PDB file of C-alpha atoms and ligand atoms in Angstrom:
ATOM      1  CA  MET A   1      15.812 -13.324   1.845  1.00  0.00           C
ATOM      2  CA  SER A   2      15.064 -15.364  -1.134  1.00  0.00           C
ATOM      3  CA  ARG A   3      12.140 -17.778  -0.729  1.00  0.00           C
ATOM      4  CA  GLN A   4      11.495 -21.085  -2.504  1.00  0.00           C
ATOM      5  CA  LEU A   5       9.041 -20.354  -5.393  1.00  0.00           C
ATOM      6  CA  ILE A   6       6.569 -23.242  -6.005  1.00  0.00           C
ATOM      7  CA  ALA A   7       4.051 -24.290  -8.642  1.00  0.00           C
ATOM      8  CA  ALA A   8       2.061 -27.123  -7.187  1.00  0.00           C
ATOM      9  CA  GLY A   9      -0.653 -28.992  -8.956  1.00  0.00           C
ATOM     10  CA  ASN A  10      -3.400 -30.652  -6.855  1.00  0.00           C
ATOM     11  CA  TRP A  11      -5.127 -33.225  -9.103  1.00  0.00           C
ATOM     12  CA  LYS A  12      -7.758 -33.899  -6.449  1.00  0.00           C
ATOM     13  CA  MET A  13      -9.854 -36.962  -7.400  1.00  0.00           C
ATOM     14  CA  ASN A  14      -8.998 -36.895 -11.022  1.00  0.00           C
ATOM     15  CA  LYS A  15      -6.863 -39.040 -13.397  1.00  0.00           C
ATOM     16  CA  ASN A  16      -6.762 -42.892 -13.391  1.00  0.00           C
ATOM     17  CA  TYR A  17      -3.413 -44.791 -13.431  1.00  0.00           C
ATOM     18  CA  GLU A  18      -2.669 -44.413 -17.108  1.00  0.00           C
ATOM     19  CA  GLU A  19      -3.961 -40.754 -17.310  1.00  0.00           C
ATOM     20  CA  GLY A  20      -1.706 -39.921 -14.282  1.00  0.00           C
ATOM     21  CA  ILE A  21       1.390 -41.299 -15.986  1.00  0.00           C
ATOM     22  CA  ALA A  22       0.550 -39.385 -19.232  1.00  0.00           C
ATOM     23  CA  LEU A  23       0.016 -36.143 -17.431  1.00  0.00           C
ATOM     24  CA  ALA A  24       3.181 -36.437 -15.367  1.00  0.00           C
ATOM     25  CA  GLN A  25       5.232 -37.357 -18.490  1.00  0.00           C
ATOM     26  CA  ALA A  26       3.866 -34.330 -20.392  1.00  0.00           C
ATOM     27  CA  ILE A  27       4.747 -31.976 -17.541  1.00  0.00           C
ATOM     28  CA  SER A  28       8.203 -33.633 -16.960  1.00  0.00           C
ATOM     29  CA  ASN A  29       9.069 -33.421 -20.667  1.00  0.00           C
ATOM     30  CA  ALA A  30       8.104 -29.787 -20.898  1.00  0.00           C
ATOM     31  CA  VAL A  31       9.812 -28.600 -17.803  1.00  0.00           C
ATOM     32  CA  GLN A  32      13.638 -28.321 -18.027  1.00  0.00           C
ATOM     33  CA  GLU A  33      15.020 -25.812 -15.603  1.00  0.00           C
ATOM     34  CA  PRO A  34      11.978 -24.110 -14.130  1.00  0.00           C
ATOM     35  CA  GLU A  35      12.201 -20.851 -12.079  1.00  0.00           C
ATOM     36  CA  ALA A  36      10.095 -22.538  -9.458  1.00  0.00           C
ATOM     37  CA  LEU A  37       9.983 -25.938  -7.803  1.00  0.00           C
ATOM     38  CA  VAL A  38       7.229 -28.035  -9.401  1.00  0.00           C
ATOM     39  CA  ILE A  39       5.146 -30.221  -7.100  1.00  0.00           C
ATOM     40  CA  LEU A  40       2.686 -32.897  -8.404  1.00  0.00           C
ATOM     41  CA  THR A  41      -0.125 -34.059  -6.048  1.00  0.00           C
ATOM     42  CA  PRO A  42      -1.844 -36.962  -7.645  1.00  0.00           C
ATOM     43  CA  PRO A  43      -4.404 -39.295  -5.934  1.00  0.00           C
ATOM     44  CA  PHE A  44      -2.944 -42.155  -3.815  1.00  0.00           C
ATOM     45  CA  THR A  45      -3.328 -44.618  -6.666  1.00  0.00           C
ATOM     46  CA  SER A  46      -0.895 -42.670  -8.912  1.00  0.00           C
ATOM     47  CA  LEU A  47       1.778 -41.744  -6.406  1.00  0.00           C
ATOM     48  CA  SER A  48       4.230 -44.489  -7.191  1.00  0.00           C
ATOM     49  CA  SER A  49       3.686 -44.373 -10.985  1.00  0.00           C
ATOM     50  CA  VAL A  50       4.149 -40.672 -11.002  1.00  0.00           C
ATOM     51  CA  PHE A  51       7.263 -40.953  -8.864  1.00  0.00           C
ATOM     52  CA  GLU A  52       8.762 -43.253 -11.405  1.00  0.00           C
ATOM     53  CA  VAL A  53       8.211 -40.620 -14.035  1.00  0.00           C
ATOM     54  CA  ILE A  54       9.828 -37.701 -12.104  1.00  0.00           C
ATOM     55  CA  ARG A  55      12.384 -39.464  -9.960  1.00  0.00           C
ATOM     56  CA  ASP A  56      15.397 -38.215 -11.926  1.00  0.00           C
ATOM     57  CA  LYS A  57      14.061 -34.585 -12.016  1.00  0.00           C
ATOM     58  CA  LYS A  58      15.457 -32.467  -9.224  1.00  0.00           C
ATOM     59  CA  SER A  59      12.975 -29.700  -9.966  1.00  0.00           C
ATOM     60  CA  ILE A  60       9.762 -31.821  -9.672  1.00  0.00           C
ATOM     61  CA  LYS A  61       8.627 -33.307  -6.366  1.00  0.00           C
ATOM     62  CA  LEU A  62       5.859 -35.531  -5.262  1.00  0.00           C
ATOM     63  CA  ALA A  63       3.143 -34.610  -2.798  1.00  0.00           C
ATOM     64  CA  ALA A  64       0.144 -36.476  -1.272  1.00  0.00           C
ATOM     65  CA  GLN A  65      -3.213 -34.906  -0.807  1.00  0.00           C
ATOM     66  CA  ASN A  66      -3.664 -36.185   2.772  1.00  0.00           C
ATOM     67  CA  CYS A  67      -2.282 -38.626   5.299  1.00  0.00           C
ATOM     68  CA  HIS A  68      -3.794 -40.204   8.329  1.00  0.00           C
ATOM     69  CA  VAL A  69      -2.994 -38.715  11.747  1.00  0.00           C
ATOM     70  CA  GLU A  70      -2.094 -42.137  13.244  1.00  0.00           C
ATOM     71  CA  LYS A  71       1.060 -43.935  12.212  1.00  0.00           C
ATOM     72  CA  LYS A  72      -0.481 -47.301  11.661  1.00  0.00           C
ATOM     73  CA  GLY A  73      -3.327 -49.651  12.644  1.00  0.00           C
ATOM     74  CA  ALA A  74      -6.879 -50.456  12.303  1.00  0.00           C
ATOM     75  CA  PHE A  75      -7.986 -47.603  10.188  1.00  0.00           C
ATOM     76  CA  THR A  76      -9.644 -49.163   7.159  1.00  0.00           C
ATOM     77  CA  GLY A  77      -9.425 -47.106   3.986  1.00  0.00           C
ATOM     78  CA  GLU A  78      -6.700 -44.735   5.382  1.00  0.00           C
ATOM     79  CA  VAL A  79      -3.124 -44.199   4.300  1.00  0.00           C
ATOM     80  CA  SER A  80      -0.204 -43.701   6.633  1.00  0.00           C
ATOM     81  CA  ILE A  81       2.658 -41.429   6.329  1.00  0.00           C
ATOM     82  CA  ASP A  82       5.225 -44.313   6.198  1.00  0.00           C
ATOM     83  CA  MET A  83       3.294 -45.725   3.228  1.00  0.00           C
ATOM     84  CA  LEU A  84       3.559 -42.252   1.521  1.00  0.00           C
ATOM     85  CA  ILE A  85       7.300 -42.099   2.329  1.00  0.00           C
ATOM     86  CA  SER A  86       7.860 -45.510   0.797  1.00  0.00           C
ATOM     87  CA  VAL A  87       6.535 -44.340  -2.591  1.00  0.00           C
ATOM     88  CA  GLY A  88       8.635 -41.176  -2.812  1.00  0.00           C
ATOM     89  CA  VAL A  89       6.320 -38.507  -1.228  1.00  0.00           C
ATOM     90  CA  GLU A  90       8.122 -35.411   0.217  1.00  0.00           C
ATOM     91  CA  TYR A  91       5.232 -32.948   0.657  1.00  0.00           C
ATOM     92  CA  ILE A  92       1.739 -33.494   2.060  1.00  0.00           C
ATOM     93  CA  LEU A  93      -1.272 -31.133   1.778  1.00  0.00           C
ATOM     94  CA  VAL A  94      -2.777 -30.498   5.175  1.00  0.00           C
ATOM     95  CA  GLY A  95      -6.202 -28.971   5.742  1.00  0.00           C
ATOM     96  CA  HIS A  96      -7.432 -28.433   2.238  1.00  0.00           C
ATOM     97  CA  SER A  97     -10.820 -26.802   2.497  1.00  0.00           C
ATOM     98  CA  GLU A  98     -12.409 -29.803   0.762  1.00  0.00           C
ATOM     99  CA  ARG A  99     -11.054 -32.081   3.504  1.00  0.00           C
ATOM    100  CA  ARG A 100     -12.184 -29.560   6.236  1.00  0.00           C
ATOM    101  CA  ALA A 101     -15.599 -29.490   4.691  1.00  0.00           C
ATOM    102  CA  TYR A 102     -16.253 -33.025   3.668  1.00  0.00           C
ATOM    103  CA  ASN A 103     -14.168 -34.908   6.254  1.00  0.00           C
ATOM    104  CA  GLN A 104     -14.733 -32.617   9.263  1.00  0.00           C
ATOM    105  CA  GLU A 105     -11.078 -31.941   9.743  1.00  0.00           C
ATOM    106  CA  SER A 106     -10.699 -29.498  12.596  1.00  0.00           C
ATOM    107  CA  ASN A 107      -7.857 -27.053  13.322  1.00  0.00           C
ATOM    108  CA  GLU A 108      -6.777 -29.304  16.287  1.00  0.00           C
ATOM    109  CA  LEU A 109      -6.614 -32.458  14.142  1.00  0.00           C
ATOM    110  CA  LEU A 110      -4.623 -30.485  11.537  1.00  0.00           C
ATOM    111  CA  ALA A 111      -2.185 -29.440  14.232  1.00  0.00           C
ATOM    112  CA  ARG A 112      -1.534 -33.128  14.992  1.00  0.00           C
ATOM    113  CA  LYS A 113      -1.092 -33.939  11.246  1.00  0.00           C
ATOM    114  CA  VAL A 114       1.446 -31.109  10.920  1.00  0.00           C
ATOM    115  CA  ASP A 115       3.338 -32.447  13.936  1.00  0.00           C
ATOM    116  CA  LEU A 116       3.361 -35.941  12.469  1.00  0.00           C
ATOM    117  CA  ILE A 117       4.570 -34.797   9.032  1.00  0.00           C
ATOM    118  CA  LEU A 118       7.368 -32.663  10.481  1.00  0.00           C
ATOM    119  CA  SER A 119       8.445 -35.396  12.715  1.00  0.00           C
ATOM    120  CA  LYS A 120       9.040 -37.636   9.799  1.00  0.00           C
ATOM    121  CA  GLY A 121      10.984 -35.024   7.976  1.00  0.00           C
ATOM    122  CA  LEU A 122       8.471 -34.223   5.275  1.00  0.00           C
ATOM    123  CA  THR A 123       7.052 -30.835   4.393  1.00  0.00           C
ATOM    124  CA  PRO A 124       3.362 -29.887   5.151  1.00  0.00           C
ATOM    125  CA  ILE A 125       1.708 -27.575   2.673  1.00  0.00           C
ATOM    126  CA  PHE A 126      -0.746 -26.122   5.168  1.00  0.00           C
ATOM    127  CA  CYS A 127      -3.915 -24.706   3.504  1.00  0.00           C
ATOM    128  CA  CYS A 128      -5.963 -21.954   4.975  1.00  0.00           C
ATOM    129  CA  GLY A 129      -8.689 -19.643   3.699  1.00  0.00           C
ATOM    130  CA  GLU A 130     -12.117 -18.237   4.266  1.00  0.00           C
ATOM    131  CA  ALA A 131     -15.614 -18.914   2.857  1.00  0.00           C
ATOM    132  CA  LEU A 132     -17.539 -16.278   0.987  1.00  0.00           C
ATOM    133  CA  ASP A 133     -19.773 -15.237   3.907  1.00  0.00           C
ATOM    134  CA  ILE A 134     -16.688 -14.550   5.987  1.00  0.00           C
ATOM    135  CA  ARG A 135     -15.162 -12.515   3.294  1.00  0.00           C
ATOM    136  CA  GLU A 136     -18.321 -10.599   2.954  1.00  0.00           C
ATOM    137  CA  ALA A 137     -18.551  -9.915   6.713  1.00  0.00           C
ATOM    138  CA  GLY A 138     -15.064  -8.517   6.470  1.00  0.00           C
ATOM    139  CA  THR A 139     -13.643 -10.902   9.065  1.00  0.00           C
ATOM    140  CA  HIS A 140     -11.363 -12.970   6.728  1.00  0.00           C
ATOM    141  CA  ILE A 141      -8.168 -11.630   8.135  1.00  0.00           C
ATOM    142  CA  ASP A 142      -9.168 -12.641  11.713  1.00  0.00           C
ATOM    143  CA  PHE A 143     -10.498 -16.096  10.427  1.00  0.00           C
ATOM    144  CA  VAL A 144      -7.206 -17.040   8.753  1.00  0.00           C
ATOM    145  CA  ALA A 145      -5.222 -15.757  11.722  1.00  0.00           C
ATOM    146  CA  ASN A 146      -7.188 -18.191  13.940  1.00  0.00           C
ATOM    147  CA  GLN A 147      -6.489 -21.090  11.586  1.00  0.00           C
ATOM    148  CA  LEU A 148      -2.729 -20.392  11.892  1.00  0.00           C
ATOM    149  CA  GLN A 149      -2.993 -19.880  15.537  1.00  0.00           C
ATOM    150  CA  GLU A 150      -4.783 -23.179  16.263  1.00  0.00           C
ATOM    151  CA  SER A 151      -2.897 -25.430  13.777  1.00  0.00           C
ATOM    152  CA  LEU A 152       0.580 -23.963  13.518  1.00  0.00           C
ATOM    153  CA  PHE A 153       1.604 -21.525  16.160  1.00  0.00           C
ATOM    154  CA  HIS A 154       2.298 -24.230  18.715  1.00  0.00           C
ATOM    155  CA  LEU A 155       5.302 -25.125  16.628  1.00  0.00           C
ATOM    156  CA  SER A 156       8.871 -24.220  17.604  1.00  0.00           C
ATOM    157  CA  GLU A 157      10.484 -21.609  15.219  1.00  0.00           C
ATOM    158  CA  GLU A 158      12.754 -24.283  13.890  1.00  0.00           C
ATOM    159  CA  ALA A 159       9.889 -26.544  13.052  1.00  0.00           C
ATOM    160  CA  PHE A 160       7.805 -23.828  11.605  1.00  0.00           C
ATOM    161  CA  ARG A 161      10.539 -22.819   9.200  1.00  0.00           C
ATOM    162  CA  ARG A 162      10.098 -26.207   7.517  1.00  0.00           C
ATOM    163  CA  LEU A 163       6.545 -25.726   6.351  1.00  0.00           C
ATOM    164  CA  VAL A 164       4.825 -24.149   3.332  1.00  0.00           C
ATOM    165  CA  ILE A 165       1.499 -22.225   3.597  1.00  0.00           C
ATOM    166  CA  ALA A 166      -1.120 -22.082   0.912  1.00  0.00           C
ATOM    167  CA  TYR A 167      -3.840 -19.468   1.151  1.00  0.00           C
ATOM    168  CA  GLU A 168      -6.937 -20.720  -0.688  1.00  0.00           C
ATOM    169  CA  PRO A 169     -10.042 -18.610  -0.303  1.00  0.00           C
ATOM    170  CA  ILE A 170     -12.907 -21.080  -0.609  1.00  0.00           C
ATOM    171  CA  TRP A 171     -14.988 -18.777  -2.781  1.00  0.00           C
ATOM    172  CA  ALA A 172     -12.211 -18.915  -5.436  1.00  0.00           C
ATOM    173  CA  ILE A 173     -11.803 -22.634  -5.570  1.00  0.00           C
ATOM    174  CA  GLY A 174     -13.182 -24.276  -8.650  1.00  0.00           C
ATOM    175  CA  THR A 175     -15.432 -21.277  -9.271  1.00  0.00           C
ATOM    176  CA  GLY A 176     -13.481 -19.451 -11.941  1.00  0.00           C
ATOM    177  CA  VAL A 177     -13.515 -16.441  -9.628  1.00  0.00           C
ATOM    178  CA  THR A 178      -9.940 -15.680  -8.654  1.00  0.00           C
ATOM    179  CA  ALA A 179      -8.932 -13.416  -5.810  1.00  0.00           C
ATOM    180  CA  SER A 180      -7.471 -10.259  -7.311  1.00  0.00           C
ATOM    181  CA  PRO A 181      -3.738  -9.928  -7.051  1.00  0.00           C
ATOM    182  CA  GLU A 182      -4.384  -7.167  -4.508  1.00  0.00           C
ATOM    183  CA  GLN A 183      -6.705  -9.424  -2.371  1.00  0.00           C
ATOM    184  CA  ALA A 184      -4.110 -12.220  -2.475  1.00  0.00           C
ATOM    185  CA  GLN A 185      -1.280  -9.790  -1.556  1.00  0.00           C
ATOM    186  CA  GLU A 186      -3.266  -8.298   1.333  1.00  0.00           C
ATOM    187  CA  MET A 187      -3.822 -11.700   2.898  1.00  0.00           C
ATOM    188  CA  HIS A 188      -0.257 -13.037   2.238  1.00  0.00           C
ATOM    189  CA  GLN A 189       1.280  -9.815   3.687  1.00  0.00           C
ATOM    190  CA  ASN A 190      -0.892 -10.243   6.742  1.00  0.00           C
ATOM    191  CA  ILE A 191       0.048 -13.926   7.164  1.00  0.00           C
ATOM    192  CA  ARG A 192       3.680 -12.866   6.951  1.00  0.00           C
ATOM    193  CA  ARG A 193       3.057 -10.177   9.644  1.00  0.00           C
ATOM    194  CA  LEU A 194       1.485 -12.769  11.883  1.00  0.00           C
ATOM    195  CA  ILE A 195       4.557 -15.105  11.484  1.00  0.00           C
ATOM    196  CA  ALA A 196       6.824 -12.177  12.196  1.00  0.00           C
ATOM    197  CA  LYS A 197       4.979 -11.436  15.427  1.00  0.00           C
ATOM    198  CA  GLN A 198       4.786 -15.010  16.501  1.00  0.00           C
ATOM    199  CA  TYR A 199       8.413 -15.948  15.598  1.00  0.00           C
ATOM    200  CA  SER A 200      10.654 -13.400  13.827  1.00  0.00           C
ATOM    201  CA  VAL A 201      10.932 -11.211  10.798  1.00  0.00           C
ATOM    202  CA  ASP A 202      13.546 -13.627   9.437  1.00  0.00           C
ATOM    203  CA  THR A 203      11.207 -16.614   9.653  1.00  0.00           C
ATOM    204  CA  ALA A 204       8.342 -14.600   8.076  1.00  0.00           C
ATOM    205  CA  GLU A 205      10.482 -13.505   5.205  1.00  0.00           C
ATOM    206  CA  GLY A 206      11.673 -17.080   4.662  1.00  0.00           C
ATOM    207  CA  THR A 207       8.256 -18.739   4.642  1.00  0.00           C
ATOM    208  CA  THR A 208       6.852 -19.750   1.246  1.00  0.00           C
ATOM    209  CA  ILE A 209       3.178 -18.698   0.909  1.00  0.00           C
ATOM    210  CA  LEU A 210       1.218 -19.936  -2.102  1.00  0.00           C
ATOM    211  CA  TYR A 211      -2.033 -18.720  -3.509  1.00  0.00           C
ATOM    212  CA  GLY A 212      -4.737 -21.215  -4.666  1.00  0.00           C
ATOM    213  CA  GLY A 213      -8.080 -20.667  -6.218  1.00  0.00           C
ATOM    214  CA  SER A 214      -8.805 -20.601 -10.009  1.00  0.00           C
ATOM    215  CA  VAL A 215      -5.159 -19.979 -10.910  1.00  0.00           C
ATOM    216  CA  LYS A 216      -4.944 -20.070 -14.670  1.00  0.00           C
ATOM    217  CA  PRO A 217      -2.407 -19.159 -17.336  1.00  0.00           C
ATOM    218  CA  ALA A 218      -4.274 -15.876 -17.836  1.00  0.00           C
ATOM    219  CA  ASN A 219      -3.878 -14.689 -14.156  1.00  0.00           C
ATOM    220  CA  ALA A 220      -0.846 -16.524 -12.862  1.00  0.00           C
ATOM    221  CA  ARG A 221       1.752 -13.907 -13.846  1.00  0.00           C
ATOM    222  CA  ASP A 222      -0.136 -11.066 -12.176  1.00  0.00           C
ATOM    223  CA  LEU A 223      -0.723 -13.076  -9.014  1.00  0.00           C
ATOM    224  CA  PHE A 224       2.929 -14.293  -8.856  1.00  0.00           C
ATOM    225  CA  SER A 225       4.299 -10.806  -9.328  1.00  0.00           C
ATOM    226  CA  LYS A 226       2.897  -9.707  -5.971  1.00  0.00           C
ATOM    227  CA  PRO A 227       5.813  -9.441  -3.450  1.00  0.00           C
ATOM    228  CA  ASP A 228       4.263 -11.832  -0.853  1.00  0.00           C
ATOM    229  CA  VAL A 229       2.843 -14.419  -3.353  1.00  0.00           C
ATOM    230  CA  ASP A 230       5.480 -17.098  -3.851  1.00  0.00           C
ATOM    231  CA  GLY A 231       3.653 -19.353  -6.222  1.00  0.00           C
ATOM    232  CA  GLY A 232       0.414 -21.271  -6.651  1.00  0.00           C
ATOM    233  CA  LEU A 233      -1.545 -24.316  -5.642  1.00  0.00           C
ATOM    234  CA  VAL A 234      -3.474 -25.132  -8.705  1.00  0.00           C
ATOM    235  CA  GLY A 235      -6.415 -27.388  -9.125  1.00  0.00           C
ATOM    236  CA  GLY A 236      -8.328 -27.554 -12.462  1.00  0.00           C
ATOM    237  CA  ALA A 237      -5.596 -26.036 -14.531  1.00  0.00           C
ATOM    238  CA  SER A 238      -3.033 -28.536 -13.405  1.00  0.00           C
ATOM    239  CA  LEU A 239      -4.954 -31.311 -15.103  1.00  0.00           C
ATOM    240  CA  LYS A 240      -4.116 -29.830 -18.526  1.00  0.00           C
ATOM    241  CA  PRO A 241      -0.390 -30.117 -19.218  1.00  0.00           C
ATOM    242  CA  GLU A 242      -0.284 -26.980 -21.547  1.00  0.00           C
ATOM    243  CA  ASP A 243      -1.997 -24.828 -19.010  1.00  0.00           C
ATOM    244  CA  PHE A 244       0.078 -26.023 -15.935  1.00  0.00           C
ATOM    245  CA  VAL A 245       3.309 -25.658 -17.981  1.00  0.00           C
ATOM    246  CA  GLU A 246       2.371 -22.134 -18.833  1.00  0.00           C
ATOM    247  CA  ILE A 247       1.695 -21.372 -15.142  1.00  0.00           C
ATOM    248  CA  ILE A 248       5.129 -22.851 -14.238  1.00  0.00           C
ATOM    249  CA  ARG A 249       6.554 -20.373 -16.756  1.00  0.00           C
ATOM    250  CA  SER A 250       4.749 -17.400 -15.217  1.00  0.00           C
ATOM    251  CA  PHE A 251       7.392 -16.605 -12.559  1.00  0.00           C
TER     252      PHE A 251
HETATM  253  P1  13P B 301      -8.847 -24.625  -8.534  1.00  0.00           P
HETATM  254  O1  13P B 301      -7.545 -24.211  -9.196  1.00  0.00           O
HETATM  255  O2  13P B 301      -9.577 -25.649  -9.473  1.00  0.00           O
HETATM  256  O3  13P B 301      -9.801 -23.501  -8.220  1.00  0.00           O
HETATM  257  O4  13P B 301      -8.540 -25.449  -7.220  1.00  0.00           O
HETATM  258  C1  13P B 301      -7.721 -24.789  -6.324  1.00  0.00           C
HETATM  259  C2  13P B 301      -7.350 -25.762  -5.234  1.00  0.00           C
HETATM  260  O5  13P B 301      -8.184 -26.162  -4.473  1.00  0.00           O
HETATM  261  C3  13P B 301      -5.956 -26.260  -5.203  1.00  0.00           C
HETATM  262  O6  13P B 301      -5.739 -26.987  -3.986  1.00  0.00           O
END
């Protein structure tokens, strides 16, 4: 089964209003008929302006970095899913390791966010991945399995088929240390095995699994050539248009 290939850029807390428009324009101008779907994930303040830049491009979609778990109400400083939908968002990151670490987001909370996003017809990009001490203890496979178990495996098979997974080992994020293509493949293959066991081989084969953590033009091709790696979730390198465009062309 052919899976959707994706090159997603997570801008994190970078780029002001004008810079965001310029970056989106540079990417949009350079990308004509990409091999992969391109997803831009700017900060909230740039969502609607970036959407205006990409709205006529079928191959570029808009994602948000987070949404609140409640639909509306007295939650000062938060952003609801309906607000995101109203500015053109189709994908939402869930459980990025920075939000797990700095905002105490638990597997249980993330399960509720996944439910909300799917109920609104959007696509969650569910992030998972282990810290260095867990990798060194050799328990990374079990750790990620538990993240999937507690946040995703309550879903019906039909619902599960609508999400994207991003494996982002924390030790590789922003460190310049990339997981080797073999390390990424091992984890992705194992995630696919778990999905097959929980649901079916068909669903496992159809699930897009991205790798994130120091993806750069120099390593993207080797990572994306692995059979279970369906693209990347790119942080730092997605802020430089020439680097991100080269990554998009690495499929
Ligand atoms: P870097 O590409 O900067 O390591 O960040 C990866 C990431 O966290 C994407 O969500």
